CSV table of C-alpha atoms in Angstrom, one decimal:
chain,number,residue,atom,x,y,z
N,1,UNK,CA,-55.8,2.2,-13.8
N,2,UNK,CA,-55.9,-1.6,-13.7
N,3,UNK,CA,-59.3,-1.6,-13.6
N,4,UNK,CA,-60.1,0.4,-16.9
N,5,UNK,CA,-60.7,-1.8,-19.4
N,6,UNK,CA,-61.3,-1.2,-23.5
N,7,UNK,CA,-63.0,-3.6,-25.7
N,8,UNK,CA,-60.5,-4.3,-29.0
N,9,UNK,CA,-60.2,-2.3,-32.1
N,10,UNK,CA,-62.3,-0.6,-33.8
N,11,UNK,CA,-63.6,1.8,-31.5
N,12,UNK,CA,-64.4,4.4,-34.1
N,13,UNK,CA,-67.8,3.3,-36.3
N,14,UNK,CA,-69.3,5.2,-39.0
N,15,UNK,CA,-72.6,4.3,-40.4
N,16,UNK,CA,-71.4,2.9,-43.4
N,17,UNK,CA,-72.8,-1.4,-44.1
N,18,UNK,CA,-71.5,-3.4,-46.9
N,19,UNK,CA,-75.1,-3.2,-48.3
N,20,UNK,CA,-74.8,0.0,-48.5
N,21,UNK,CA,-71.5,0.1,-50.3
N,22,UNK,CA,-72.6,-2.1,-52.5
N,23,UNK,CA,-75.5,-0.9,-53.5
N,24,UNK,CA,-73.5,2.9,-54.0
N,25,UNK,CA,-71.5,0.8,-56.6
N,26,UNK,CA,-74.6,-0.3,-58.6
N,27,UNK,CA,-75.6,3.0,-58.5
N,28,UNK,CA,-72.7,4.4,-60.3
N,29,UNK,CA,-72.9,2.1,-62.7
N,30,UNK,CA,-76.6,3.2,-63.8
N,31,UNK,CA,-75.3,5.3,-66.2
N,32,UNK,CA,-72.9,2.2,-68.2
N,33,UNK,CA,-76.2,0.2,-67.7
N,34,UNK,CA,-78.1,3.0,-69.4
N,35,UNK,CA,-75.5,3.5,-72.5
N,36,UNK,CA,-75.3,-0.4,-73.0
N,37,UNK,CA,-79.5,-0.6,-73.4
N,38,UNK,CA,-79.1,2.2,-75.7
N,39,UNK,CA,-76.7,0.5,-77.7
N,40,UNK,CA,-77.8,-2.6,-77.3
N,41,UNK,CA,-81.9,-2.8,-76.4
N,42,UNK,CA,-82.9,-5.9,-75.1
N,43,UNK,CA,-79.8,-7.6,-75.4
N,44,UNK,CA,-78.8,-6.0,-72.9
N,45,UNK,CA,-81.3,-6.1,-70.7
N,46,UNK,CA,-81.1,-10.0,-71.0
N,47,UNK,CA,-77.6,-10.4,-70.0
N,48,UNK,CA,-77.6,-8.1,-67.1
N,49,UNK,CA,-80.8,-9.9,-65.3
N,50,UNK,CA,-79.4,-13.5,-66.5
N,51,UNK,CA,-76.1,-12.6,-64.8
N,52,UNK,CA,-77.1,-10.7,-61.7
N,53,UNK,CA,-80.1,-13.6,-61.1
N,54,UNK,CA,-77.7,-16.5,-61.7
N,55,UNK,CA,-74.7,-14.8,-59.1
N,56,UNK,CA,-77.8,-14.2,-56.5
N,57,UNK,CA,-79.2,-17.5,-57.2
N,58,UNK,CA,-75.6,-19.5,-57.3
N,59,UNK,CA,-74.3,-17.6,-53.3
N,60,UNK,CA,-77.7,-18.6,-52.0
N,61,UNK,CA,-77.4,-22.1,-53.3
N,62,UNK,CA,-74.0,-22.6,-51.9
N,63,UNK,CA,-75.0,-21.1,-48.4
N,64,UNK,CA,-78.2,-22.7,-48.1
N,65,UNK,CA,-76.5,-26.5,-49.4
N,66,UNK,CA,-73.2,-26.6,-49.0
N,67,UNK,CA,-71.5,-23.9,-46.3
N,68,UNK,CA,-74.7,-24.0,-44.5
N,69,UNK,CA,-74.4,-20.8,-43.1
N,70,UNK,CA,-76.2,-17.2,-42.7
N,71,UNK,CA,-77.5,-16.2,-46.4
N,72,UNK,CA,-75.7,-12.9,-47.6
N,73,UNK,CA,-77.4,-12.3,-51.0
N,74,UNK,CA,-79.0,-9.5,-49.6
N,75,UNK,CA,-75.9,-7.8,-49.3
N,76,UNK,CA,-75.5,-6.5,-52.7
N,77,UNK,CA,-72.3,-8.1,-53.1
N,78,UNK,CA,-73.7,-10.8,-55.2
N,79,UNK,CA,-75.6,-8.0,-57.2
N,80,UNK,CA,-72.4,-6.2,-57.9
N,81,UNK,CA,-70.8,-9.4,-59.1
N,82,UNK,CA,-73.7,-9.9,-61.1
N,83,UNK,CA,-73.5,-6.7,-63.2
N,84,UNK,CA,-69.8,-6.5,-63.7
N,85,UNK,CA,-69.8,-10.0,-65.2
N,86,UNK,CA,-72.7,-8.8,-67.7
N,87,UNK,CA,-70.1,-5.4,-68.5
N,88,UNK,CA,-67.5,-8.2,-69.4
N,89,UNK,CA,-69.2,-9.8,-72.0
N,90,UNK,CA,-70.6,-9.0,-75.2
N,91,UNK,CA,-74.1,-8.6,-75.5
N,92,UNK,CA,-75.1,-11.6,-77.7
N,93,UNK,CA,-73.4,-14.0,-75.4
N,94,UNK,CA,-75.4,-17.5,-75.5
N,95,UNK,CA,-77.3,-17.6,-71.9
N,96,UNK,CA,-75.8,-20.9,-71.0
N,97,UNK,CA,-72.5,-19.5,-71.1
N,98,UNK,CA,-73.3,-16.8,-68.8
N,99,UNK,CA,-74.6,-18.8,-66.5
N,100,UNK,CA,-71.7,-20.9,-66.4
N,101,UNK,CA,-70.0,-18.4,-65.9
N,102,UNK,CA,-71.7,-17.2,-62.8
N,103,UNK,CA,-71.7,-20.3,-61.1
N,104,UNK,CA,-67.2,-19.4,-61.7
N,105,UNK,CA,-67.7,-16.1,-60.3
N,106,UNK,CA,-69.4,-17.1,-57.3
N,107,UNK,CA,-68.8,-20.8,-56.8
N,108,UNK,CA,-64.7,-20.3,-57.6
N,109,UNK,CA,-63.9,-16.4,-57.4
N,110,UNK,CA,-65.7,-15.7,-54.3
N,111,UNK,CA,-67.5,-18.5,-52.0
N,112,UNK,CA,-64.6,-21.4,-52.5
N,113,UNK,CA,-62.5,-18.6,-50.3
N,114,UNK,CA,-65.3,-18.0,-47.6
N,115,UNK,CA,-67.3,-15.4,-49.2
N,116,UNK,CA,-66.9,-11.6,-49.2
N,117,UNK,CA,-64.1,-10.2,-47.5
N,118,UNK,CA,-62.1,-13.1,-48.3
N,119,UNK,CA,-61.5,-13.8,-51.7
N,120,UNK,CA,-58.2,-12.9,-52.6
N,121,UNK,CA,-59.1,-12.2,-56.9
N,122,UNK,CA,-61.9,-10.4,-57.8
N,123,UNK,CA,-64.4,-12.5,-58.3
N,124,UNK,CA,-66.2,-11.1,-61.6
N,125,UNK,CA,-63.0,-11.2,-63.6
N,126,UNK,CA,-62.1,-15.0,-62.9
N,127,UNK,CA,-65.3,-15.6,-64.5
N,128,UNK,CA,-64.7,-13.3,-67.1
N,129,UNK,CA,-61.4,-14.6,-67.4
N,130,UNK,CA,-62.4,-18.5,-67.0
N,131,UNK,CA,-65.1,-17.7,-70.2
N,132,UNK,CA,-62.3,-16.2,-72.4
N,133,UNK,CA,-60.2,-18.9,-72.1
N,134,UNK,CA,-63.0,-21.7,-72.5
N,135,UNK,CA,-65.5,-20.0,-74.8
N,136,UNK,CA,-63.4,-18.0,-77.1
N,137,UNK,CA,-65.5,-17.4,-80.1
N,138,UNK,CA,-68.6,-16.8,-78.1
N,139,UNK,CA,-66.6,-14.1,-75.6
N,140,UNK,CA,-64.9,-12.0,-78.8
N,141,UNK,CA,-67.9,-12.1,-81.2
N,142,UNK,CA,-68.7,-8.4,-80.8
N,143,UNK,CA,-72.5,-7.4,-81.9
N,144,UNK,CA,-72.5,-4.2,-83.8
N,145,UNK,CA,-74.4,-1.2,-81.8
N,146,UNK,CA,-77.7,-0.2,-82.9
N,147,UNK,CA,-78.6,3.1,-80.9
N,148,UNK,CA,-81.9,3.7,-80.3
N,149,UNK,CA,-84.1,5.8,-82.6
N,150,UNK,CA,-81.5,5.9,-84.8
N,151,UNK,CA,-82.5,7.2,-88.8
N,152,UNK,CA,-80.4,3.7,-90.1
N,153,UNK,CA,-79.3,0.7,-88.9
N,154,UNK,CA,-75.7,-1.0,-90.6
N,155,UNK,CA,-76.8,-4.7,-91.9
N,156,UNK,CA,-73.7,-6.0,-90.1
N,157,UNK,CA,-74.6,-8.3,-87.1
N,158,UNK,CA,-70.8,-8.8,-85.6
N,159,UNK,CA,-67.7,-6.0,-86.3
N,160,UNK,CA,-64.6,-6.1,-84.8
N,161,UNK,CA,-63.5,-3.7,-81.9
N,162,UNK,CA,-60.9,-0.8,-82.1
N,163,UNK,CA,-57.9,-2.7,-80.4
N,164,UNK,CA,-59.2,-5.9,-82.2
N,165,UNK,CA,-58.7,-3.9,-85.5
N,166,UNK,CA,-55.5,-2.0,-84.0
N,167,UNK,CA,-53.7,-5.6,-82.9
N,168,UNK,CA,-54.7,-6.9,-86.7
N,169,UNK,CA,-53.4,-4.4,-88.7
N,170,UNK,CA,-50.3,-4.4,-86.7
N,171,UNK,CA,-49.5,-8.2,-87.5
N,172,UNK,CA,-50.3,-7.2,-90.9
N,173,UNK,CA,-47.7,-5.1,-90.9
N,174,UNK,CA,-49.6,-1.8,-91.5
N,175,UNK,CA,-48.6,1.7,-89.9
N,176,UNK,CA,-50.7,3.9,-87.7
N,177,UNK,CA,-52.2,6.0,-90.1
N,178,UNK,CA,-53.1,3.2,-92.5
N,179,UNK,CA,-55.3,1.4,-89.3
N,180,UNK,CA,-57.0,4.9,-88.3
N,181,UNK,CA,-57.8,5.0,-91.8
N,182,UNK,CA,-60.0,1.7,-91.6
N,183,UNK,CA,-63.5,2.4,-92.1
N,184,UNK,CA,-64.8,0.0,-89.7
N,185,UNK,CA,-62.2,1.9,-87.0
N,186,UNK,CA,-64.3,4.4,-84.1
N,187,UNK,CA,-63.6,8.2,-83.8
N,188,UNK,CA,-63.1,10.0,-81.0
N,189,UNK,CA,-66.7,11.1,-80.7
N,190,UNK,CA,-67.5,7.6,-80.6
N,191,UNK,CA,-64.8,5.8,-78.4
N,192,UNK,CA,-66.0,8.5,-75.3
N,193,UNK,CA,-70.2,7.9,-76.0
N,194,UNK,CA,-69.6,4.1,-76.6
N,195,UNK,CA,-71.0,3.6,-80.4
N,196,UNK,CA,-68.6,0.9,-81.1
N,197,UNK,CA,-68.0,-3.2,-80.8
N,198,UNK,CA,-66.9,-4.2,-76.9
N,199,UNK,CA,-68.0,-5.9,-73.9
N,200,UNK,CA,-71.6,-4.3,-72.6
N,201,UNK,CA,-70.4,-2.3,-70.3
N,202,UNK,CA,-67.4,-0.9,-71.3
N,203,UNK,CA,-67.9,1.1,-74.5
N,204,UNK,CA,-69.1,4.4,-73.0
N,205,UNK,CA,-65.8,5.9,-71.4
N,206,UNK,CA,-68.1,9.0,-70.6
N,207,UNK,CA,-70.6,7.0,-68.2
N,208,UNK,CA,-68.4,5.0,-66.4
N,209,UNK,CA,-65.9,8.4,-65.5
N,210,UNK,CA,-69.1,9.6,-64.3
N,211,UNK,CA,-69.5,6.7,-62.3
N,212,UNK,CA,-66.0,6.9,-61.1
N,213,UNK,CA,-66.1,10.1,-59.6
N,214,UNK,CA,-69.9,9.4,-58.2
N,215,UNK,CA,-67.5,6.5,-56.0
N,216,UNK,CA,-64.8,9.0,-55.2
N,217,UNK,CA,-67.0,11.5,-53.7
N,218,UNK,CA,-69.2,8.8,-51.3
N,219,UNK,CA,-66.3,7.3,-50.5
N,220,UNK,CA,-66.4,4.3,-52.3
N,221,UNK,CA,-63.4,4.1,-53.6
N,222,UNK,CA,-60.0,6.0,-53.3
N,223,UNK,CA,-58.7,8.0,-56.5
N,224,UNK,CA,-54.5,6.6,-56.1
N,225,UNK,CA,-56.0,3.3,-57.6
N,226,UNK,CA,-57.6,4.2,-61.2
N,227,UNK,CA,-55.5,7.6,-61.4
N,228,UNK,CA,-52.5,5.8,-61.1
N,229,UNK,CA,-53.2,3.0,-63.6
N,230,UNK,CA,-54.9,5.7,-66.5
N,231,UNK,CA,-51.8,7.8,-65.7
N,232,UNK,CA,-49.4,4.8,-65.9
N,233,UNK,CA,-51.1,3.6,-69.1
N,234,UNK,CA,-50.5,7.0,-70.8
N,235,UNK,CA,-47.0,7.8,-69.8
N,236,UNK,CA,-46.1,4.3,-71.0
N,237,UNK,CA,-47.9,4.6,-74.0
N,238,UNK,CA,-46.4,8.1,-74.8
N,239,UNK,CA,-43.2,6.9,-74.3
N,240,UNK,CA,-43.1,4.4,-77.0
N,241,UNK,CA,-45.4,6.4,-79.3
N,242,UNK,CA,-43.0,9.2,-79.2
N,243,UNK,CA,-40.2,6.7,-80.0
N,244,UNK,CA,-42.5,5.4,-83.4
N,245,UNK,CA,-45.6,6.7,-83.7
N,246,UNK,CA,-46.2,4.9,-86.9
N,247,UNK,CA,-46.0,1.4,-85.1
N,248,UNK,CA,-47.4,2.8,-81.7
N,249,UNK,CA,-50.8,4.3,-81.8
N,250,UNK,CA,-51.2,7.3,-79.5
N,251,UNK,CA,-51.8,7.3,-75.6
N,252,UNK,CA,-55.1,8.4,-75.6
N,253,UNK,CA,-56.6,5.5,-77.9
N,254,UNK,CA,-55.6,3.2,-75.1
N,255,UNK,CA,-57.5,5.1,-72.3
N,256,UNK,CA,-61.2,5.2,-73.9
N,257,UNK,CA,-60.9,1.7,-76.1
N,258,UNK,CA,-61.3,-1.8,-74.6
N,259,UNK,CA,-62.4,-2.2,-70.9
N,260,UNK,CA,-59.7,0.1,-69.5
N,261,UNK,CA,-61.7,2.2,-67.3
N,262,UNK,CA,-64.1,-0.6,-66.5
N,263,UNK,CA,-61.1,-2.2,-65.0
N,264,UNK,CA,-59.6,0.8,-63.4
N,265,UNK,CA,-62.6,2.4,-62.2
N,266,UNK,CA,-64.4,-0.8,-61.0
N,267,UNK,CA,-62.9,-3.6,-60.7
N,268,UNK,CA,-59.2,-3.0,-59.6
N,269,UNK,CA,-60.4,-0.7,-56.9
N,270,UNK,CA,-62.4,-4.1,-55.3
N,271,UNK,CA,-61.7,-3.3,-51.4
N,272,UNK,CA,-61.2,-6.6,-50.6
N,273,UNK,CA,-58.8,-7.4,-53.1
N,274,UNK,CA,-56.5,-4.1,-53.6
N,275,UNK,CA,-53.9,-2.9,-51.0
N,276,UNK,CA,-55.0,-0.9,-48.0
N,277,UNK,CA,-52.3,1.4,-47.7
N,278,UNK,CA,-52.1,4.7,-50.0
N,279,UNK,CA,-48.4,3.7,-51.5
N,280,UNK,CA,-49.7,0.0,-52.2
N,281,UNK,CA,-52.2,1.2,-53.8
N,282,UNK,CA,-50.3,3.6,-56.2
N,283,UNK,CA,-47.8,0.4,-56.8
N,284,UNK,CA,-50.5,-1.6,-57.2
N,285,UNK,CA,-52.2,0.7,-59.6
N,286,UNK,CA,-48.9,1.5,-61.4
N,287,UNK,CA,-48.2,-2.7,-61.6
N,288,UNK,CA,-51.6,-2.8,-63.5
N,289,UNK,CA,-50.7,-0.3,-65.9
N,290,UNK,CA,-47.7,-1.3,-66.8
N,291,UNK,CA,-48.7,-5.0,-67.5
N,292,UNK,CA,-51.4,-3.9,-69.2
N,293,UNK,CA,-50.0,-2.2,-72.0
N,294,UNK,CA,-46.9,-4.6,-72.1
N,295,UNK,CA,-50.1,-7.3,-72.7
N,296,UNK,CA,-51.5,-5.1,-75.5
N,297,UNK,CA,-48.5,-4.3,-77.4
N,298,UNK,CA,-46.5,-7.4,-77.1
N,299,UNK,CA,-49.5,-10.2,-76.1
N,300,UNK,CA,-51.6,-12.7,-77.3
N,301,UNK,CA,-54.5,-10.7,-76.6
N,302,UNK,CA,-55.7,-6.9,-77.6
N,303,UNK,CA,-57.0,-6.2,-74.5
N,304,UNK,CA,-54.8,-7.0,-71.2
N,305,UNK,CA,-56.7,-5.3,-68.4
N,306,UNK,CA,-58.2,-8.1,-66.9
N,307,UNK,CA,-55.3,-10.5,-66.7
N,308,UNK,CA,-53.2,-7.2,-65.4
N,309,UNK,CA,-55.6,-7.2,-62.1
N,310,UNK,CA,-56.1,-10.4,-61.8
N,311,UNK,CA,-52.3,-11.3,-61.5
N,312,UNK,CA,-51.7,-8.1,-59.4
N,313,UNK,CA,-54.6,-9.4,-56.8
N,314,UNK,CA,-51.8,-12.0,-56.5
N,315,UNK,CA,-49.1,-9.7,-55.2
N,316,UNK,CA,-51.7,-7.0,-53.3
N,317,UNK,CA,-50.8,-9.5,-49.6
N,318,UNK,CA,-47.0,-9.1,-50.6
N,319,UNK,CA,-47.7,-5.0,-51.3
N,320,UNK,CA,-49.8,-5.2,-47.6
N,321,UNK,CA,-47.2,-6.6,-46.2
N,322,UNK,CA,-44.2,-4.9,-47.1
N,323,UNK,CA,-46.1,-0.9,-47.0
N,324,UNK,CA,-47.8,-1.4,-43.9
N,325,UNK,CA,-49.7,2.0,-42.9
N,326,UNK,CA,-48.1,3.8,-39.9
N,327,UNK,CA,-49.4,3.0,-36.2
N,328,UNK,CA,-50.5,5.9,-34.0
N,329,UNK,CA,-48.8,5.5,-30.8
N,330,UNK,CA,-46.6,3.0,-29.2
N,331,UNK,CA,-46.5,0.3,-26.2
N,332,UNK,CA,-44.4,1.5,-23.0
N,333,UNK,CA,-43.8,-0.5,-20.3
């Protein structure tokens, strides 16, 4: 028996490659990408090839010049990154700005940890996160969606979006029913297809579901992480809705406004940043629910899903640490 030796773990391969994972995300996201051109033509367009060029273009710099080591941009990763920065900002977002932030998503978010695998935030929301805070006009001037072929096209170039309108008219001091009643406030209809103000790739709740599930059934993603924040969000919602539901706008409006299931779908499920054991990541999604409604209610900001991941990527080592998945078997002597 001293003689039978075993190489170290894993011993069990499947023919899944990071390429191919990432490339299965971009695919899922086809159909965002497809509801954003609609809405937004060649805007669009624009933002998505400036971002994804200037992420591709920023890793291989950084490889090539400074790390000096194997080039990964063929990996997708930098693609991905690419197209979830351009679903983070709105669609008339000054080029320069984007590209700035790129050279944050990739130089800061991912390579200044050693690259994919290793970066501990995900990358495309410290960009996102690093233009909010440094270009704040810019990043909440919301172009108005003109939908293809459409009979007539509204004169106004910038409007407001739902939670933007929602957070005003509660300062104001207005009730629930008097916000709803703003014209310039989406219906239902329109908060799942996307025809309202937002980042480019979060308006359509419909297309990025769709997406979502896509992920679930290749194996992409698990379902505990964006279930468990979209079910979070509502209960806590409810509950204070059901207390006043003249200062507390109902449940549902929080799941298909701002870039809630961007973030719970895509970007808080990021493998290398979210927990690896089942019950991390129900606390981790339930953590991310929780802070982001306290952020929408009570914050600075109407929209709090991307700070909410962001500062739970901070606690996902603790969460590893402390619900460690169960070993199969055990050392005898």
């Amino acid at each position: 028996m001293s003689k039978l030796i075993i190489s170290g773990s894993p011993h069990v391969h499947g023919d899944e490659s990071v390429s191919k994972i990432m490339y299965t995300v971009v695919l899922a996201l086809v159909p965002a990408m497809l509801v954003s051109v609609y809405f937004f033509g060649f805007d669009a367009i624009r933002v998505l090839a400036i971002s994804v060029a200037a992420c591709v273009f920023f890793e291989w710099l950084i490889q090539k010049y400074l790390i000096k080591g194997p080039l990964t941009i063929n990996d997708g990763s930098a693609v991905v990154a690419g197209v979830l920065l351009a679903f983070n900002v709105p669609a008339n977002l000054p080029w320069w700005i984007l590209v700035i932030g790129a050279l944050v998503t990739i130089g800061v978010g991912k390579m200044s940890f050693g690259g994919l695998g290793r970066n501990p935030f995900n990358p495309a929301l410290v960009g996102r996160v690093f233009m909010l805070i440094s270009f704040p006009v810019q990043m909440t001037s919301w172009p108005v969606p003109k939908p293809l072929f459409a009979p007539q096209l509204t004169d106004a170039i910038t409007g407001p979006t739902a939670l933007g309108i929602l957070k005003e008219g509660i300062g104001a001091g207005k009730t629930i029913d008097q916000i709803m009643a703003d014209p310039h406030m989406p219906d239902y209809i329109d908060r799942l297809t996307g025809n309202m103000s937002g980042s480019l790739g979060e308006m359509s709740a419909m297309a990025l579901i769709l997406g979502g599930i896509f992920m679930v059934i290749r194996k992409v993603i698990d379902w505990q992480v964006p279930v468990s924040i979209i079910a979070t969000v509502y209960v806590f919602a409810g509950i204070f809705h059901l207390i006043d539901p003249q200062h507390y706008i109902e449940p549902a409006f929080h799941l298909f406004t701002g870039g809630l299931m961007l973030g719970a779908i895509y970007m808080a499920t990021d493998m290398v940043s979210s927990p690896m054991s089942m019950k991390g990541k129900v606390v981790y999604g339930v953590g991310i629910g929780l802070l982001t409604i306290i952020i929408r209610l009570w914050g600075a900001y109407p929209e709090g899903i991307s700070f909410a991941i962001l500062i739970l990527n901070a606690f996902t080592p603790l969460i590893n640490m402390t619900m460690k998945p169960k070993r199969f078997g055990k050392a005898t002597a």
